[in-house]
PDB file of C-alpha atoms in Angstrom:
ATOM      1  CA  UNK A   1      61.195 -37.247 -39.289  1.00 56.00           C
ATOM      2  CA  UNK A   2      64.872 -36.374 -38.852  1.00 56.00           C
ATOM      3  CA  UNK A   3      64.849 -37.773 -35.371  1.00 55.00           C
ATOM      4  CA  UNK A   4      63.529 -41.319 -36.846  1.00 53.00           C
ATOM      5  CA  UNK A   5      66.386 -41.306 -39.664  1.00 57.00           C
ATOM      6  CA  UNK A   6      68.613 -40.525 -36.867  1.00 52.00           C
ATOM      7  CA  UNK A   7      67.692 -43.480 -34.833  1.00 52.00           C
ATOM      8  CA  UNK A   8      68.040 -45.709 -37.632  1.00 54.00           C
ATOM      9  CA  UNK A   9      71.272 -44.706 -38.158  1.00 51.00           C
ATOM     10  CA  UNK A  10      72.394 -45.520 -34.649  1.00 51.00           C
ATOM     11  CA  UNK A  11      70.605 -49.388 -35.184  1.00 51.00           C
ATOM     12  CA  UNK A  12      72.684 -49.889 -37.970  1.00 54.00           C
ATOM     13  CA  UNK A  13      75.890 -48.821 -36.409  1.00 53.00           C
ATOM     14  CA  UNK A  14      74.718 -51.202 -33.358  1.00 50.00           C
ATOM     15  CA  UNK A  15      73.955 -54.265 -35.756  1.00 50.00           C
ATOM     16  CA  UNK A  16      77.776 -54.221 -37.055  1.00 49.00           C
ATOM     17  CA  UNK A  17      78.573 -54.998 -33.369  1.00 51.00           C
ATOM     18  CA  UNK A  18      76.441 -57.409 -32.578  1.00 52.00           C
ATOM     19  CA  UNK A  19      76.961 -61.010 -31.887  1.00 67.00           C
ATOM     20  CA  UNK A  20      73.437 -62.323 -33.728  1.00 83.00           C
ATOM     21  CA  UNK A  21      71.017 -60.133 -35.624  1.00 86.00           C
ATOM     22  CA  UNK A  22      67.348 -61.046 -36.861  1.00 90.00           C
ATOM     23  CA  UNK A  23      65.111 -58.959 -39.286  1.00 95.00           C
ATOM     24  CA  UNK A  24      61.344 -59.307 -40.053  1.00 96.00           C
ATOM     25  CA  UNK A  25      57.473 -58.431 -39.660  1.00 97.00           C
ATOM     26  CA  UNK A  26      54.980 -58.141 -37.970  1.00 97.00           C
ATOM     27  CA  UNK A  27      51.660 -56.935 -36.962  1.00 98.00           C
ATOM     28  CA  UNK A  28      48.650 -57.242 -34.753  1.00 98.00           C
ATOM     29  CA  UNK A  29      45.609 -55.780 -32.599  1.00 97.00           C
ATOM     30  CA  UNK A  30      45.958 -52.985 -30.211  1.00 96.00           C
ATOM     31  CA  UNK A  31      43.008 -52.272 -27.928  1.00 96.00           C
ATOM     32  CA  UNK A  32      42.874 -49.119 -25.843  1.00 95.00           C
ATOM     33  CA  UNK A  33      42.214 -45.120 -26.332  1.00 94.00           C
ATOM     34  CA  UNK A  34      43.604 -41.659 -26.696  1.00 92.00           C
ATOM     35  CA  UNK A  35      43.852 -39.206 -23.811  1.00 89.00           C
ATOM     36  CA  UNK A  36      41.324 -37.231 -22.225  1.00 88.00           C
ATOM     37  CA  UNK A  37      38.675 -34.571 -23.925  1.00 88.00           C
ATOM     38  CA  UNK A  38      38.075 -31.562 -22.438  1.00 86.00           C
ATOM     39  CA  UNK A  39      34.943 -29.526 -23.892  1.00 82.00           C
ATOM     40  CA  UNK A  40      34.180 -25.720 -22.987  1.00 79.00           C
ATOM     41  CA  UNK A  41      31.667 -23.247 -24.448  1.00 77.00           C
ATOM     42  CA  UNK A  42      32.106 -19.290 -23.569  1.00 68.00           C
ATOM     43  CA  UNK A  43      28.257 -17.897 -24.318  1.00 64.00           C
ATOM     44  CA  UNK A  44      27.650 -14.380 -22.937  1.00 64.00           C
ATOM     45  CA  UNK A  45      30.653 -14.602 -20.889  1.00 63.00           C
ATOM     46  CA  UNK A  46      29.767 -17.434 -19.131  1.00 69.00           C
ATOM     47  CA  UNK A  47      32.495 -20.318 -19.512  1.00 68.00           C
ATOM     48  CA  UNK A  48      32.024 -23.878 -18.842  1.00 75.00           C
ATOM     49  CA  UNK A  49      34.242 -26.727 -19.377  1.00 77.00           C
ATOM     50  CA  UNK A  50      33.638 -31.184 -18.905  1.00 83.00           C
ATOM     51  CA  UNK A  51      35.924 -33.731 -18.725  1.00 87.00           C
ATOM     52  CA  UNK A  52      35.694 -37.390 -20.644  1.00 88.00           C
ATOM     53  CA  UNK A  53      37.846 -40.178 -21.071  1.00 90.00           C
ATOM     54  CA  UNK A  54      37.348 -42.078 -24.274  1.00 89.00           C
ATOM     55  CA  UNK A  55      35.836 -45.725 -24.599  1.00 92.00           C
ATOM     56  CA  UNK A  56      38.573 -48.180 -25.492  1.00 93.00           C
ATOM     57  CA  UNK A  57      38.509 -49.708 -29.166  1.00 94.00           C
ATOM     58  CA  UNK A  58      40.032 -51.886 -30.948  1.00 95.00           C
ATOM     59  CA  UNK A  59      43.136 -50.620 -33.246  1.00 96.00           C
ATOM     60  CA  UNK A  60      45.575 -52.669 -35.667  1.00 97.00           C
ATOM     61  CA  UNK A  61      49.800 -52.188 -36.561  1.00 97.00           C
ATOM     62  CA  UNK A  62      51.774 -53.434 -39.113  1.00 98.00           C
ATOM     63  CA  UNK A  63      55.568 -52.837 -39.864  1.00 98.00           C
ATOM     64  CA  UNK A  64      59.216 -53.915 -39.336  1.00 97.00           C
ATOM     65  CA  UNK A  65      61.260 -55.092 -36.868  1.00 97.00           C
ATOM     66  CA  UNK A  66      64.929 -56.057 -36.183  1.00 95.00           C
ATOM     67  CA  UNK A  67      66.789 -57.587 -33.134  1.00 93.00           C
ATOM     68  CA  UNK A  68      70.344 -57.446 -32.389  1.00 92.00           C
ATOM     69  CA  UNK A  69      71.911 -59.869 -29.501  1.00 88.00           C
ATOM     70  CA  UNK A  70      74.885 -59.186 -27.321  1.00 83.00           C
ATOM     71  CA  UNK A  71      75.849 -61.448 -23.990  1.00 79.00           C
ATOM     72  CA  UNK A  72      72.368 -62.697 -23.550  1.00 77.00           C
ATOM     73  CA  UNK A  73      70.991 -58.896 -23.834  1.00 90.00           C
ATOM     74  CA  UNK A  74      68.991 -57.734 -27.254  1.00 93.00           C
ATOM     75  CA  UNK A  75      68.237 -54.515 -28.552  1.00 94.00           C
ATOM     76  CA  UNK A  76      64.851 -54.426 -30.602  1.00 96.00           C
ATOM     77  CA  UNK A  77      64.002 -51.265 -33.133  1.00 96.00           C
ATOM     78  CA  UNK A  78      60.884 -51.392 -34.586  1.00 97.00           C
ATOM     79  CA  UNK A  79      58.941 -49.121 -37.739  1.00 97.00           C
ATOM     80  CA  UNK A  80      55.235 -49.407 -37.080  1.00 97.00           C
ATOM     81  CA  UNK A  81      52.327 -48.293 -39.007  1.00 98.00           C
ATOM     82  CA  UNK A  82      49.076 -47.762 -36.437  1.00 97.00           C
ATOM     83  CA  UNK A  83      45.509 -47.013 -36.548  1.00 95.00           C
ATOM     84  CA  UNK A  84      43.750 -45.979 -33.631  1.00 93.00           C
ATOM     85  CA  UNK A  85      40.375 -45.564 -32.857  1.00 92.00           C
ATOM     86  CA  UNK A  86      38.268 -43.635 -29.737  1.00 92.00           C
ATOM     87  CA  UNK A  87      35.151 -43.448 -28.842  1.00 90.00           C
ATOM     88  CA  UNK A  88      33.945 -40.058 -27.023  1.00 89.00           C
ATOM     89  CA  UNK A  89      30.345 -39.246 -26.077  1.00 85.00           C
ATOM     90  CA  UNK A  90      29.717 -37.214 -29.108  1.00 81.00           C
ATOM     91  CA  UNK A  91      31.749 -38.412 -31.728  1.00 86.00           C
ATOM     92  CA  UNK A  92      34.405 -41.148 -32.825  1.00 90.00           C
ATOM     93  CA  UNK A  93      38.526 -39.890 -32.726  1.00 91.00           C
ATOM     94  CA  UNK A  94      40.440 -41.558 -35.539  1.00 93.00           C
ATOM     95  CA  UNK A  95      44.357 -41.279 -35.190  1.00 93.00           C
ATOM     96  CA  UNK A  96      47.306 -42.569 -37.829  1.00 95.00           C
ATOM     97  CA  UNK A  97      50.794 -42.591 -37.048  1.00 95.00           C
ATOM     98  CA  UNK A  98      54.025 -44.396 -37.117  1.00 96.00           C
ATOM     99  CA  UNK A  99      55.504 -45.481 -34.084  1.00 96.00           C
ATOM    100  CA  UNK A 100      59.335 -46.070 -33.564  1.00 96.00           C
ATOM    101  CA  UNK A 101      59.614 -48.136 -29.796  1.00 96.00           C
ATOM    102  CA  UNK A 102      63.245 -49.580 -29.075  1.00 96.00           C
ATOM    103  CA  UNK A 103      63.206 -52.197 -26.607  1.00 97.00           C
ATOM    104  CA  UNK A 104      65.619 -53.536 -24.414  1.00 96.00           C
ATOM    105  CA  UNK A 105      65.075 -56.783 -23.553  1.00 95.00           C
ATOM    106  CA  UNK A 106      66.719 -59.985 -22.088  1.00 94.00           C
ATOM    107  CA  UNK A 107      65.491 -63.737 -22.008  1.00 90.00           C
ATOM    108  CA  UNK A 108      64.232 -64.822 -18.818  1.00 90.00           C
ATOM    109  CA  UNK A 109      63.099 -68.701 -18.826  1.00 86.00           C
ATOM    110  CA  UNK A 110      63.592 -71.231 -22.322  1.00 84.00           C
ATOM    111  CA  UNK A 111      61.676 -68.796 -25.307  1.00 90.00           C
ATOM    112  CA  UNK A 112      59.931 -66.026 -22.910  1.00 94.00           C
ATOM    113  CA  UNK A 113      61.530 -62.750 -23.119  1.00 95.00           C
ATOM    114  CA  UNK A 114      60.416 -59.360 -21.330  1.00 96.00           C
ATOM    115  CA  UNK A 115      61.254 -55.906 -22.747  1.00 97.00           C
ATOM    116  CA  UNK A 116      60.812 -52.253 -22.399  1.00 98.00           C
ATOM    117  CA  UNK A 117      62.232 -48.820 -23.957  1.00 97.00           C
ATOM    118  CA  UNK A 118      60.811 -45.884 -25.490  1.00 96.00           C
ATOM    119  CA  UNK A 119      58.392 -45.147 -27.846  1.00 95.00           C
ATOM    120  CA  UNK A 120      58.535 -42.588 -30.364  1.00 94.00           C
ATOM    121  CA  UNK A 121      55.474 -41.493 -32.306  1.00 93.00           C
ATOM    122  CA  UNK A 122      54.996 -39.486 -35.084  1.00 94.00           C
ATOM    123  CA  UNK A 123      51.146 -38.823 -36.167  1.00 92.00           C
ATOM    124  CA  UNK A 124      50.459 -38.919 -39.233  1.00 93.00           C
ATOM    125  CA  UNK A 125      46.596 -38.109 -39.830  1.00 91.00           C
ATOM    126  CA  UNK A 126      44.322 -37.005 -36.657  1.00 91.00           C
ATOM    127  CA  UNK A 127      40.117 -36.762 -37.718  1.00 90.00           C
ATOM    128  CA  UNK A 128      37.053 -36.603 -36.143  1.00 88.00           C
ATOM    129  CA  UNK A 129      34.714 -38.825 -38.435  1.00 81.00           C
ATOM    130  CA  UNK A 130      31.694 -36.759 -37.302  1.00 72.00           C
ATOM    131  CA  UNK A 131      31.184 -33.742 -40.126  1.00 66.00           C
ATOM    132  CA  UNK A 132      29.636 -31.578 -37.413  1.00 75.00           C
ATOM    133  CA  UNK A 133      33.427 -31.344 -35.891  1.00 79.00           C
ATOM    134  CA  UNK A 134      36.304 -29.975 -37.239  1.00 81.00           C
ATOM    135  CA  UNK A 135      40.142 -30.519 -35.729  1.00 85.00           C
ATOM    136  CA  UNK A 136      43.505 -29.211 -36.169  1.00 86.00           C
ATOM    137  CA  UNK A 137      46.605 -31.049 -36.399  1.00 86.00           C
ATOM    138  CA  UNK A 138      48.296 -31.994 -33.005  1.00 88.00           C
ATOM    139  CA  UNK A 139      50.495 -29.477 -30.801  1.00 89.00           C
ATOM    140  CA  UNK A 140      53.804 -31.898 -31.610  1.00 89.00           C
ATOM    141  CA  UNK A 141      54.438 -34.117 -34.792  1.00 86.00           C
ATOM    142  CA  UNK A 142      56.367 -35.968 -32.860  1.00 90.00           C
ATOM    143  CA  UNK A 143      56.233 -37.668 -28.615  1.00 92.00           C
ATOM    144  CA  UNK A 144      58.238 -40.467 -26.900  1.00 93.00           C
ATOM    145  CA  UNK A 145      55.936 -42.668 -24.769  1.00 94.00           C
ATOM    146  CA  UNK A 146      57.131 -45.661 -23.588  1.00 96.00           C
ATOM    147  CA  UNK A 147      56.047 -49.418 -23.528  1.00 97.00           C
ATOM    148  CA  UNK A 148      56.772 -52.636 -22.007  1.00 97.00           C
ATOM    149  CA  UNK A 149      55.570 -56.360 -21.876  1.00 97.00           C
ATOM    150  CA  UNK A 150      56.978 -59.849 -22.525  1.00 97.00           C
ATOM    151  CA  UNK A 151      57.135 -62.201 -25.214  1.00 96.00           C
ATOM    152  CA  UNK A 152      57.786 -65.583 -26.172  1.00 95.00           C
ATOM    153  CA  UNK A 153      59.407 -66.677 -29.538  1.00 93.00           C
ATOM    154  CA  UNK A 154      58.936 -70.253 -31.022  1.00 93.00           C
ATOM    155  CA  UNK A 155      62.062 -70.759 -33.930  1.00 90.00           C
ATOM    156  CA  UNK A 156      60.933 -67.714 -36.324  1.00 93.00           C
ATOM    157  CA  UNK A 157      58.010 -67.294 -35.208  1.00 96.00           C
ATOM    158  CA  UNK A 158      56.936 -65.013 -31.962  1.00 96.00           C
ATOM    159  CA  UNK A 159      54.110 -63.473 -29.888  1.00 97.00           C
ATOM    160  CA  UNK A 160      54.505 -60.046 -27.966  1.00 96.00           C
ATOM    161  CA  UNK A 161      52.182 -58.676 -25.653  1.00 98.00           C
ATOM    162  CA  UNK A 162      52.221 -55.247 -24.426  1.00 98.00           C
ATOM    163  CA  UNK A 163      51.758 -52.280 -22.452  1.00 97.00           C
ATOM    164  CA  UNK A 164      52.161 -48.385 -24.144  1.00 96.00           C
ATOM    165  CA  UNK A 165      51.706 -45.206 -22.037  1.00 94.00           C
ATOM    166  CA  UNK A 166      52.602 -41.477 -22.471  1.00 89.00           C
ATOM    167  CA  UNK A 167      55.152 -39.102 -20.729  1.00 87.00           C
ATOM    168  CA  UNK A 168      53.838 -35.828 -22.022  1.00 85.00           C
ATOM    169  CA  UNK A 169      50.473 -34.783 -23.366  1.00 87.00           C
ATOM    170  CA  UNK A 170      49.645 -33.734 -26.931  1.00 91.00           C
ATOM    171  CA  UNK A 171      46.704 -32.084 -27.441  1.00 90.00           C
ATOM    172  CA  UNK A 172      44.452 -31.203 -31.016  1.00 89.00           C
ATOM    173  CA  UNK A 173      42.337 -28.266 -30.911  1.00 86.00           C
ATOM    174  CA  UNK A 174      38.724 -28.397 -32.310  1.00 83.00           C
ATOM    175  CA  UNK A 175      35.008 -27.154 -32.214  1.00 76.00           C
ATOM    176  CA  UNK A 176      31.829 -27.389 -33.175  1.00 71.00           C
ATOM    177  CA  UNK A 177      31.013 -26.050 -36.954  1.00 61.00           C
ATOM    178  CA  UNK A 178      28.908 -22.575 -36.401  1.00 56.00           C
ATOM    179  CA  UNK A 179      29.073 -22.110 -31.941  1.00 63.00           C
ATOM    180  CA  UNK A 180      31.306 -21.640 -29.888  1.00 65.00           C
ATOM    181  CA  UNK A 181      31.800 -24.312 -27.977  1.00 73.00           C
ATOM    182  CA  UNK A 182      35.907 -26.075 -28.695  1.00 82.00           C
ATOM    183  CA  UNK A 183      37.583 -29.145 -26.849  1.00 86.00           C
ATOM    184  CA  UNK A 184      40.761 -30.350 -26.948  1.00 88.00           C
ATOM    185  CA  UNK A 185      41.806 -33.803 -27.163  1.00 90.00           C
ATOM    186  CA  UNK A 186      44.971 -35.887 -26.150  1.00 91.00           C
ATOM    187  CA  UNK A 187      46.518 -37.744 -28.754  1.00 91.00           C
ATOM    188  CA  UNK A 188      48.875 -40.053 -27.041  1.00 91.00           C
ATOM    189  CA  UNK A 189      46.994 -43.429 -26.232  1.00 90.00           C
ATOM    190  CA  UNK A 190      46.977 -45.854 -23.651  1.00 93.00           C
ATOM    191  CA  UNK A 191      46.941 -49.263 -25.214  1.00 95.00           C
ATOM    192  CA  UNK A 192      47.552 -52.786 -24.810  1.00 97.00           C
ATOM    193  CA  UNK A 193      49.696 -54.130 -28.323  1.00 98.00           C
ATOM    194  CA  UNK A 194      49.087 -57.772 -29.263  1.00 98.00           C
ATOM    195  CA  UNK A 195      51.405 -59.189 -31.430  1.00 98.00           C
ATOM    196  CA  UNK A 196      52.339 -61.920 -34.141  1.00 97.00           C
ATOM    197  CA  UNK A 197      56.142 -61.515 -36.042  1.00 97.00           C
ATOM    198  CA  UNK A 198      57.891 -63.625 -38.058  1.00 97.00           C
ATOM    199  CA  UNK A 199      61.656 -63.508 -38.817  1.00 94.00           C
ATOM    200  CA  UNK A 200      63.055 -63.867 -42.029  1.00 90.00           C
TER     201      UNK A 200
END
């Protein structure tokens, strides 16, 4: 959480430099999954381990977002609330977090716009919504992915489209209730982000 507060701290320094600044909200659909699950079972000393990727679902994000402009060149911060859900063979992987991407981004052609940056992600609640599971809370409160797409923004209204993906793993721990059989899931998704923000 210090690491967010931090960040904010350097968008407000940026927005007393900049030539044009817009805040507002926004929200949307995201469709895609968390990372792969890896299940192993150790009975009488005989170990054996699979390998799954999850089904894609769809997801939803709401939040904040500001935009600050300098020579044609804009700097986007944005405070996201996400739900994510994945489906794996033997249960359903339910994720929470809030996700802090900063864009860079430049205007191409009329109102279309591309943009890409980092994506910081802090994870709030991680379940399985099976009760014959159980979970623990992921290896790292907080991961930078990254994400990138294009846009297009019709007077204060705009539509974003785009692409998230993961540098570094971040795996949860679990097992079945009463064997011992575990897996270990990724947390950071792959996702497409659909969105619809409005400027105040």
């Amino acid at each position: 959480m210090k690491k967010l507060m931090l960040i904010a701290l350097i968008f407000t320094g940026f927005s007393m430099s900049a030539q044009t600044a817009e805040f507002g909200i926004k929200g949307g659909l995201n469709y895609g999954a968390t990372g792969e699950y890896e299940s192993f079972s150790d009975v009488s000393g005989d170990f054996t381990s699979s390998f799954e990727d999850g089904e894609n679902k769809t997801g939803f994000h709401a939040g904040l977002f500001a935009q600050f402009e300098i020579v044609g060149i804009f700097l986007q911060p944005e405070l996201m609330y996400t739900e994510l859900n994945t489906e794996y063979s033997d249960f359903d992987y339910k994720l929470s977090k809030i996700d802090a991407p900063v864009l860079l981004g430049i205007n191409v052609l009329g109102p279309l716009n591309i943009k890409a940056g980092p994506s910081f992600q802090y994870v709030l609640k991680n379940e399985i919504e099976d009760a014959g599971y159980e979970i623990e809370d992921v290896e790292r409160d907080i991961t930078v992915g990254y994400q990138l797409g294009a846009g297009i923004d019709l007077g204060r209204l705009g539509f974003d489209l785009r692409h998230e993906g993961s540098f570094q793993d971040n795996f949860a721990q679990g097992g079945e209730i009463a064997t011992d059989s575990g897996f270990k899931i990724d947390s950071r998704p792959s996702q497409w982000i659909l969105s619809l923000s409005y400027s105040l």
